[in-house]
Amino acid sequence: MKLKEYCGIVGVYNKEEAANYVYLGLHALQHRGQESTGIVSTDSKIFYEHKDHGLVNEVFNKKDVMSLLKGKMAIGHNRYSTLGDNSISNIQPLSAHFDMGDIAIAHNGNIINAESIKKNLVEKGAIFNSNSDTEIIIHLIAKSEKKTFFDRLVDALKILKGAFSLIVMRENEIYAIRDPWGFRPLSIGKLDDSVVFASETCAFDLIGAEFIRDVKPGEIVIAGRNGIESYEPFEKKEEQKCAFELIYFARPDSYLWGQYTYSVRKKMGEILAEESPVEADIVIPTPDSGVPAALGFAEASNTPFDFGLIRNHYVGRTFIEPSQSIRNFGVRLKLNPARDVLENKRVVVVDDSIVRGTTSRRIVKMLKGAGAKEVHIRIASPPVIAPCFYGIDTPTKKELIASSHTVEEIKKYSTADSVAYLSLDGLKQIVGESGYCFSCFTAQYPIEFDK
Ligand code: AMP
């Protein structure tokens, strides 16, 4: 089975104890992947690596692990795969040795033509260690007949279709790359004389790095002996930044594509309140992802904001649990109602999105069970009707409740007194008409699929 990679990536160039900075960066990006994590470092002679299943602080807290990751350059990766492939060979960064030396790659995204590329390579005798897309990139680079590493890298990447934000390390330099559509984020930061790359700017904040700018769609940025170099070798495409990063995936304190995610989410709540007002006594969020939108909703509707659901912070995101039966249980593991806040109240509960509908249904039951008189669900994104093929973990179309149910039917299923979503126009009012991928809301995919 092919693995999809929903991930966080970090790279540090030219810093003593680079691996320690990458470790901290990965810690800040833990929300982008909780299944496994890894760091590869180099002293420009040897590549050192440590990878394992688990959270960043579990994997790297073992005695001596960090001191073994030597050198002034390091890259790291957190993985968020739900396909349950436990093989250690799938944990990134992937590293390999080829005719031009050592290479390590950390990838965030999903390459949609990976299967056909892999088939081709296997037919020509290539042997694969993992079933992740990333290994394909290494093979393509190694196989390219171009003379320089840079040309071989470009040659390889030109074959790929889909989402790829990449950090690539060689003995003396680190490359940061975004696919020509720019689906996934990747930013450049500066820490004294060092260059830092990370999926989100919250990683820079933790290590005290200064945000410089985003890697542009289709750009290859090289941090090396010549400082920072930038190249744009790919054919220009229409930008397709993932709207769902702003809605749910990125951390609220990250500065993403020119805006703070927190403010964008708050604005989503405000517009939602204007589009779908409701008479209520309190507005509560589904914590944590619904908090900024709920605040925006409360402010715009002049309704008191409160915490009616208390989150247990020691469980992962809802999706991590493997089966539907456990997932149902998972909502209760994570959230508990605050009875004194809810009793006899007309409650608006704001969440960022509905995917399968499990959370909403459970929450309505919980809130009513705790004495809420009315429960109105407000969702700060349009209905998710189609799966993502560009690097966000969404289930199959069949499992997405809004792909086969109207809002009225979702209301019935959830047993809420009303349900309303932010409109696509409302969302575009905030992020802009163009430059974003809205395919999970429209089922219109910006890159054609292979037949
Ligand atoms: P569901 O119960 O399947 O409707 O899931 C909805 C909840 O999952 C919402 O509270 C969202 O915050 C959260 N969510 C949305 N998208 C994702 C995702 N790709 N991965 C994990 N959780 C998500």
Coordinates of C-alpha atoms and ligand atoms in Angstrom, one line a residue:
M1 CA 0.0 0.0 0.0
K2 CA 1.2 3.5 -0.9
L3 CA 1.9 5.7 2.1
K4 CA 0.7 9.3 2.1
E5 CA 2.8 11.8 3.9
Y6 CA 1.2 14.5 6.0
C7 CA 4.1 16.0 7.6
G8 CA 6.3 18.7 9.2
I9 CA 9.8 19.3 8.0
V10 CA 12.8 21.3 9.4
G11 CA 16.4 22.0 8.2
V12 CA 19.2 23.9 9.8
Y13 CA 22.3 25.0 7.9
N14 CA 25.6 26.1 9.5
K15 CA 24.9 26.0 13.3
E16 CA 26.8 24.2 16.0
E17 CA 24.7 21.4 17.3
A18 CA 22.3 21.8 14.4
A19 CA 20.4 18.6 15.3
N20 CA 19.3 20.2 18.6
Y21 CA 17.7 23.1 16.7
V22 CA 16.0 20.7 14.4
Y23 CA 14.8 18.8 17.4
L24 CA 13.2 21.9 18.8
G25 CA 11.8 22.8 15.4
L26 CA 10.2 19.3 15.1
H27 CA 8.8 19.8 18.6
A28 CA 7.0 23.0 17.4
L29 CA 5.7 21.1 14.4
Q30 CA 4.5 18.1 16.3
H31 CA 0.9 18.8 15.3
R32 CA 1.9 18.1 11.6
G33 CA 2.7 14.5 12.4
Q34 CA 2.7 12.3 15.5
E35 CA 3.3 8.9 14.2
S36 CA 7.1 8.9 13.7
T37 CA 10.0 11.3 13.6
G38 CA 13.6 11.4 12.5
I39 CA 16.7 13.6 12.2
V40 CA 19.6 13.2 9.9
S41 CA 22.7 15.4 10.5
T42 CA 26.1 15.7 9.0
D43 CA 29.6 17.1 9.8
S44 CA 30.1 17.2 6.0
K45 CA 31.8 13.8 6.1
I46 CA 29.5 11.3 7.7
F47 CA 25.6 11.3 7.8
Y48 CA 24.3 10.5 11.3
E49 CA 20.6 9.5 11.8
H50 CA 18.1 8.6 14.4
K51 CA 14.5 7.8 13.6
D52 CA 11.7 6.0 15.4
H53 CA 8.0 5.7 15.9
G54 CA 6.6 8.1 18.5
L55 CA 6.5 11.8 19.5
V56 CA 9.5 14.0 19.1
N57 CA 10.2 14.1 22.9
E58 CA 9.9 10.3 23.1
V59 CA 12.1 9.5 20.2
F60 CA 15.0 11.9 21.0
N61 CA 14.9 11.7 24.8
K62 CA 17.0 8.5 25.0
K63 CA 20.4 8.8 26.5
D64 CA 23.1 10.1 24.1
V65 CA 20.9 10.1 21.1
M66 CA 21.3 13.9 20.5
S67 CA 25.0 13.8 21.0
L68 CA 25.4 11.2 18.3
L69 CA 23.7 13.5 15.8
K70 CA 26.9 15.5 15.0
G71 CA 27.6 18.3 12.7
K72 CA 26.5 21.8 11.7
M73 CA 23.8 20.7 9.3
A74 CA 20.7 18.7 10.0
I75 CA 17.2 18.0 8.7
G76 CA 14.2 16.5 10.4
H77 CA 10.7 15.2 9.7
N78 CA 7.5 14.4 11.6
R79 CA 5.2 11.9 9.9
Y80 CA 1.4 11.8 10.1
S81 CA 0.5 8.6 8.2
T82 CA -2.7 6.8 9.1
L83 CA -2.1 3.8 6.8
G84 CA -0.5 1.9 9.7
D85 CA 2.6 0.8 7.9
N86 CA 4.9 0.2 10.9
S87 CA 8.1 -0.4 8.9
I88 CA 11.0 1.6 10.2
S89 CA 12.2 2.1 6.6
N90 CA 9.3 4.4 5.9
I91 CA 10.4 6.9 8.6
Q92 CA 11.9 10.1 7.2
P93 CA 14.2 11.8 6.5
L94 CA 15.2 9.1 4.0
S95 CA 18.9 8.9 3.3
A96 CA 20.9 7.1 0.6
H97 CA 24.3 7.0 -0.9
F98 CA 24.7 7.4 -4.7
D99 CA 27.4 8.3 -7.2
M100 CA 27.5 11.9 -6.0
G101 CA 27.7 11.1 -2.3
D102 CA 25.3 11.1 0.5
I103 CA 21.8 12.6 0.4
A104 CA 18.9 12.9 2.8
I105 CA 15.4 14.0 2.0
A106 CA 12.4 15.2 4.1
H107 CA 9.1 15.5 2.2
N108 CA 5.8 17.0 3.0
G109 CA 3.1 16.4 0.5
N110 CA 1.7 13.7 -1.8
I111 CA 2.9 12.9 -5.2
I112 CA -0.1 11.9 -7.3
N113 CA 1.9 10.2 -10.1
A114 CA 4.1 8.2 -7.7
E115 CA 2.6 4.8 -8.5
S116 CA 3.3 5.1 -12.2
I117 CA 6.8 6.5 -11.7
K118 CA 7.6 3.7 -9.3
K119 CA 6.3 1.0 -11.6
N120 CA 8.5 2.4 -14.3
L121 CA 11.6 2.4 -12.1
V122 CA 10.9 -1.1 -10.8
E123 CA 10.5 -2.5 -14.3
K124 CA 14.0 -1.1 -15.0
G125 CA 15.4 -2.9 -12.0
A126 CA 15.2 -0.3 -9.2
I127 CA 14.8 -1.8 -5.7
F128 CA 12.8 0.0 -3.1
N129 CA 13.3 -0.1 0.7
S130 CA 10.1 1.8 1.6
N131 CA 6.7 2.5 0.2
S132 CA 6.9 6.2 0.6
D133 CA 6.9 8.7 -2.4
T134 CA 10.1 10.1 -1.2
E135 CA 12.3 7.2 -2.2
I136 CA 11.1 7.7 -5.8
I137 CA 12.7 11.2 -5.7
I138 CA 16.1 9.7 -4.6
H139 CA 15.9 7.1 -7.4
L140 CA 15.1 9.8 -10.0
I141 CA 18.0 12.0 -8.9
A142 CA 20.4 9.0 -8.9
K143 CA 19.2 7.9 -12.4
S144 CA 19.3 11.3 -14.1
E145 CA 21.9 11.6 -16.8
K146 CA 22.5 15.3 -16.2
K147 CA 26.0 16.4 -15.1
T148 CA 25.5 18.5 -12.0
F149 CA 23.6 17.6 -8.9
F150 CA 21.4 20.7 -9.3
D151 CA 20.5 19.7 -12.9
R152 CA 19.8 16.1 -11.8
L153 CA 17.5 17.4 -9.0
V154 CA 15.6 19.6 -11.4
D155 CA 15.4 16.7 -13.9
A156 CA 13.9 14.5 -11.2
L157 CA 11.4 17.0 -9.8
K158 CA 10.1 17.9 -13.3
I159 CA 8.6 14.4 -13.5
L160 CA 6.6 14.8 -10.3
K161 CA 3.0 15.9 -10.2
G162 CA 1.3 16.9 -6.9
A163 CA 2.3 18.4 -3.6
F164 CA 5.9 18.4 -2.5
S165 CA 7.6 20.7 -0.1
L166 CA 11.1 19.2 0.3
I167 CA 14.2 19.7 2.4
V168 CA 17.2 18.0 0.8
M169 CA 20.6 17.7 2.5
R170 CA 24.0 16.9 0.9
E171 CA 27.4 17.0 2.5
N172 CA 27.8 20.8 2.1
E173 CA 24.4 22.3 1.5
I174 CA 20.7 22.2 2.2
Y175 CA 18.0 22.7 -0.5
A176 CA 14.4 23.8 0.3
I177 CA 11.9 23.3 -2.5
R178 CA 8.2 23.9 -3.0
D179 CA 6.3 22.3 -5.9
P180 CA 5.3 24.7 -8.7
W181 CA 1.7 24.8 -7.4
G182 CA 2.8 25.6 -3.9
F183 CA 0.3 23.3 -2.1
R184 CA 2.2 22.9 1.1
P185 CA 4.0 25.7 3.1
L186 CA 7.8 26.0 3.6
S187 CA 9.5 29.1 5.0
I188 CA 13.0 30.5 5.3
G189 CA 14.4 31.8 8.6
K190 CA 17.7 33.2 9.8
L191 CA 19.4 32.5 13.1
D192 CA 22.6 34.5 13.4
D193 CA 24.7 33.2 10.5
S194 CA 22.6 30.1 10.0
V195 CA 19.8 29.4 7.7
V196 CA 16.7 27.6 8.9
F197 CA 13.9 26.1 6.9
A198 CA 10.6 24.9 8.4
S199 CA 7.0 24.0 7.4
E200 CA 5.7 26.7 9.6
T201 CA 7.0 29.8 11.3
C202 CA 6.1 28.6 14.8
A203 CA 9.3 26.5 14.5
F204 CA 11.3 29.7 14.1
D205 CA 9.8 31.3 17.1
L206 CA 10.8 28.4 19.4
I207 CA 14.5 28.5 18.3
G208 CA 14.7 32.3 18.1
A209 CA 15.1 32.4 14.4
E210 CA 13.8 35.4 12.4
F211 CA 11.3 34.7 9.6
I212 CA 12.7 35.9 6.3
R213 CA 10.1 34.8 3.7
D214 CA 8.3 31.8 2.2
V215 CA 10.0 29.6 -0.3
K216 CA 8.0 30.5 -3.5
P217 CA 6.0 27.9 -5.4
G218 CA 8.4 26.3 -7.9
E219 CA 11.5 27.7 -6.2
I220 CA 14.6 25.9 -5.1
V221 CA 16.5 27.7 -2.4
I222 CA 20.0 26.6 -1.6
A223 CA 21.8 27.3 1.7
G224 CA 25.4 26.7 1.1
R225 CA 28.9 28.2 1.0
N226 CA 27.6 31.0 -1.3
G227 CA 25.0 32.0 1.3
I228 CA 21.4 31.7 0.0
E229 CA 20.8 31.1 -3.7
S230 CA 17.4 31.0 -5.4
Y231 CA 16.4 29.3 -8.6
E232 CA 13.0 29.0 -10.3
P233 CA 13.6 26.3 -12.9
F234 CA 10.1 25.0 -13.3
E235 CA 7.3 25.9 -15.7
K236 CA 5.0 28.4 -13.9
K237 CA 1.7 27.0 -12.7
E238 CA -1.4 28.6 -11.2
E239 CA -0.8 28.8 -7.4
Q240 CA -2.7 26.2 -5.4
K241 CA -2.0 26.9 -1.7
C242 CA -4.0 24.5 0.5
A243 CA -6.9 26.4 2.1
F244 CA -7.2 23.7 4.7
E245 CA -3.8 24.6 6.1
L246 CA -5.4 27.9 7.1
I247 CA -8.6 26.3 8.3
Y248 CA -7.3 23.5 10.4
F249 CA -3.8 22.1 9.8
A250 CA -1.3 24.8 10.6
R251 CA -0.8 26.1 14.1
P252 CA -2.7 29.3 14.9
D253 CA 0.5 31.1 15.8
S254 CA 2.1 30.4 12.4
Y255 CA 2.4 33.2 9.9
L256 CA 1.3 31.5 6.7
W257 CA 1.3 33.0 3.2
G258 CA 1.2 36.5 4.4
Q259 CA -1.3 36.2 7.3
Y260 CA -1.4 34.9 10.8
T261 CA -3.5 31.7 10.8
Y262 CA -5.1 32.8 14.1
S263 CA -6.5 36.0 12.5
V264 CA -7.7 34.2 9.4
R265 CA -9.6 31.7 11.6
K266 CA -11.1 34.5 13.7
K267 CA -12.3 36.2 10.5
M268 CA -13.9 32.9 9.4
G269 CA -15.9 32.9 12.6
E270 CA -16.9 36.5 12.0
I271 CA -18.1 35.9 8.5
L272 CA -19.9 32.7 9.6
A273 CA -21.8 34.8 12.2
E274 CA -22.8 37.3 9.6
E275 CA -23.9 34.6 7.1
S276 CA -25.7 32.3 9.6
P277 CA -26.7 34.2 12.7
V278 CA -28.6 32.5 15.6
E279 CA -30.1 33.7 18.8
A280 CA -28.1 32.1 21.6
D281 CA -26.9 32.6 25.2
I282 CA -23.3 31.4 24.7
V283 CA -20.8 30.6 21.9
I284 CA -18.4 27.8 22.7
P285 CA -15.6 26.3 20.7
T286 CA -14.7 22.7 20.0
P287 CA -11.2 23.0 21.5
D288 CA -8.6 23.5 20.3
S289 CA -9.2 23.8 16.6
G290 CA -12.5 25.8 16.9
V291 CA -11.2 28.4 19.3
P292 CA -10.2 31.3 17.0
A293 CA -13.4 30.9 14.9
A294 CA -15.6 30.7 18.0
L295 CA -14.1 33.9 19.3
G296 CA -14.7 35.6 16.0
F297 CA -18.3 34.3 15.9
A298 CA -18.9 35.5 19.5
E299 CA -17.5 39.0 18.8
A300 CA -19.4 39.5 15.6
S301 CA -22.7 38.3 17.0
N302 CA -22.3 40.0 20.4
T303 CA -22.8 36.7 22.2
P304 CA -20.7 35.8 25.3
F305 CA -17.9 33.4 24.6
D306 CA -17.3 30.5 27.0
F307 CA -15.6 27.2 27.4
G308 CA -18.3 24.6 27.5
L309 CA -16.1 21.7 26.4
I310 CA -12.9 20.9 28.3
R311 CA -10.2 19.1 26.4
N312 CA -7.9 16.5 27.7
H313 CA -4.6 17.4 26.2
Y314 CA -3.0 14.0 26.5
V315 CA -4.8 12.4 23.6
G316 CA -3.8 12.9 19.9
R317 CA -5.9 14.4 17.2
T318 CA -9.2 12.6 16.5
F319 CA -7.9 11.0 13.4
I320 CA -5.1 9.1 14.9
E321 CA -7.2 6.2 16.2
P322 CA -7.3 3.4 13.7
S323 CA -10.9 2.2 13.6
Q324 CA -14.3 3.8 13.6
S325 CA -15.3 2.1 16.9
I326 CA -12.3 3.5 18.7
R327 CA -12.7 6.8 17.0
N328 CA -16.2 7.2 18.4
F329 CA -14.8 6.5 21.8
G330 CA -12.0 9.0 21.1
V331 CA -14.2 12.0 21.1
R332 CA -15.2 11.3 24.7
L333 CA -11.6 10.6 25.6
K334 CA -10.7 14.1 24.4
L335 CA -13.6 16.3 25.4
N336 CA -15.8 16.6 28.4
P337 CA -18.7 19.1 28.9
A338 CA -18.6 21.7 31.7
R339 CA -22.1 21.4 33.1
D340 CA -22.3 24.7 34.9
V341 CA -21.5 26.6 31.7
L342 CA -24.1 24.8 29.6
E343 CA -27.1 24.1 31.8
N344 CA -30.3 25.7 30.4
K345 CA -28.4 27.6 27.8
R346 CA -28.9 28.0 24.0
V347 CA -25.4 27.1 22.8
V348 CA -23.6 27.8 19.6
V349 CA -20.8 25.3 19.2
V350 CA -18.1 26.3 16.6
D351 CA -15.7 23.9 15.0
D352 CA -13.3 24.4 12.1
S353 CA -14.6 21.5 10.0
I354 CA -16.8 18.5 9.8
V355 CA -15.2 15.5 8.2
R356 CA -17.0 12.2 8.9
G357 CA -19.5 13.8 11.2
T358 CA -18.5 11.7 14.2
T359 CA -17.3 14.6 16.4
S360 CA -20.4 16.8 15.8
R361 CA -22.8 14.1 16.6
R362 CA -20.9 13.1 19.8
I363 CA -20.6 16.8 20.9
V364 CA -24.4 17.5 20.5
K365 CA -25.2 14.5 22.6
M366 CA -22.6 15.6 25.2
L367 CA -23.9 19.2 25.3
K368 CA -27.5 18.2 25.6
G369 CA -26.6 15.6 28.2
A370 CA -25.0 18.4 30.2
G371 CA -28.2 20.4 30.1
A372 CA -27.9 22.6 27.1
K373 CA -31.4 23.7 25.9
E374 CA -30.5 24.2 22.3
V375 CA -27.3 23.3 20.4
H376 CA -26.5 25.1 17.1
I377 CA -23.5 23.9 15.1
R378 CA -21.5 26.4 13.2
I379 CA -18.6 25.2 11.0
A380 CA -16.0 27.7 10.0
S381 CA -15.3 26.1 6.6
P382 CA -17.4 24.9 3.7
P383 CA -18.6 21.3 3.6
V384 CA -15.8 18.9 2.9
I385 CA -17.2 16.9 0.0
A386 CA -14.1 15.4 -1.6
P387 CA -10.9 13.8 -0.5
C388 CA -7.5 15.6 -0.7
F389 CA -4.8 14.1 -2.9
Y390 CA -2.3 16.8 -2.1
G391 CA -1.1 16.0 1.3
I392 CA -4.0 16.4 3.9
D393 CA -5.3 13.3 5.5
T394 CA -9.0 13.1 4.6
P395 CA -10.8 9.8 4.4
T396 CA -12.4 8.4 1.2
K397 CA -15.3 10.2 -0.4
K398 CA -17.7 7.6 1.0
E399 CA -16.7 8.4 4.6
L400 CA -17.0 12.2 4.1
I401 CA -20.5 13.0 5.5
A402 CA -21.0 16.1 3.3
S403 CA -20.3 14.2 0.1
S404 CA -23.5 12.3 0.4
H405 CA -25.7 14.3 2.8
T406 CA -27.3 17.7 2.6
V407 CA -26.8 20.2 5.5
E408 CA -30.4 19.4 6.6
E409 CA -29.5 15.7 6.7
I410 CA -26.3 16.4 8.6
K411 CA -28.4 18.4 11.1
K412 CA -30.7 15.4 11.5
Y413 CA -27.7 13.0 11.9
S414 CA -26.0 15.2 14.4
T415 CA -29.3 15.8 16.3
A416 CA -28.5 19.6 16.5
D417 CA -31.1 22.3 16.5
S418 CA -29.4 23.9 13.5
V419 CA -26.3 23.4 11.4
A420 CA -24.6 26.0 9.1
Y421 CA -21.3 26.1 7.3
L422 CA -19.2 29.0 6.1
S423 CA -19.9 29.5 2.4
L424 CA -17.1 29.1 -0.2
D425 CA -17.7 32.7 -1.1
G426 CA -17.2 33.6 2.5
L427 CA -14.0 31.7 2.6
K428 CA -12.8 33.4 -0.6
Q429 CA -13.7 36.8 0.9
I430 CA -11.0 36.1 3.5
V431 CA -8.2 34.2 1.6
G432 CA -8.9 35.6 -1.9
E433 CA -10.5 34.3 -5.1
S434 CA -7.5 32.7 -6.6
G435 CA -4.1 31.3 -5.5
Y436 CA -5.7 28.6 -3.3
C437 CA -6.7 24.9 -3.7
F438 CA -10.3 24.5 -2.7
S439 CA -10.7 21.0 -4.1
C440 CA -11.9 19.4 -0.9
F441 CA -14.9 21.8 -1.0
T442 CA -15.5 21.7 -4.8
A443 CA -14.2 18.3 -6.0
Q444 CA -12.5 20.2 -8.8
Y445 CA -8.9 19.1 -8.8
P446 CA -6.2 21.4 -10.1
I447 CA -3.9 18.6 -11.4
E448 CA -5.2 15.9 -13.7
F449 CA -4.9 12.4 -12.5
D450 CA -3.1 9.7 -14.5
K451 CA -5.5 7.4 -16.3
Ligands
AMP1 P1 -15.1 14.2 12.2 O1 -15.5 13.7 13.5 O2 -14.6 13.1 11.3 O3 -16.2 15.0 11.5 O4 -13.9 15.1 12.4 C1 -14.0 16.5 12.6 C2 -12.9 17.0 13.5 O5 -11.7 16.6 13.0 C3 -13.0 18.5 13.6 O6 -13.0 18.8 15.0 C4 -11.7 18.9 13.0 O7 -11.0 19.8 13.8 C5 -10.8 17.7 12.9 N1 -10.2 17.5 11.6 C6 -10.5 18.1 10.4 N2 -9.6 17.7 9.4 C7 -8.8 16.9 10.0 C8 -7.6 16.1 9.5 N3 -7.2 16.2 8.3 N4 -6.9 15.4 10.4 C9 -7.3 15.3 11.7 N5 -8.4 15.9 12.2 C10 -9.1 16.7 11.4

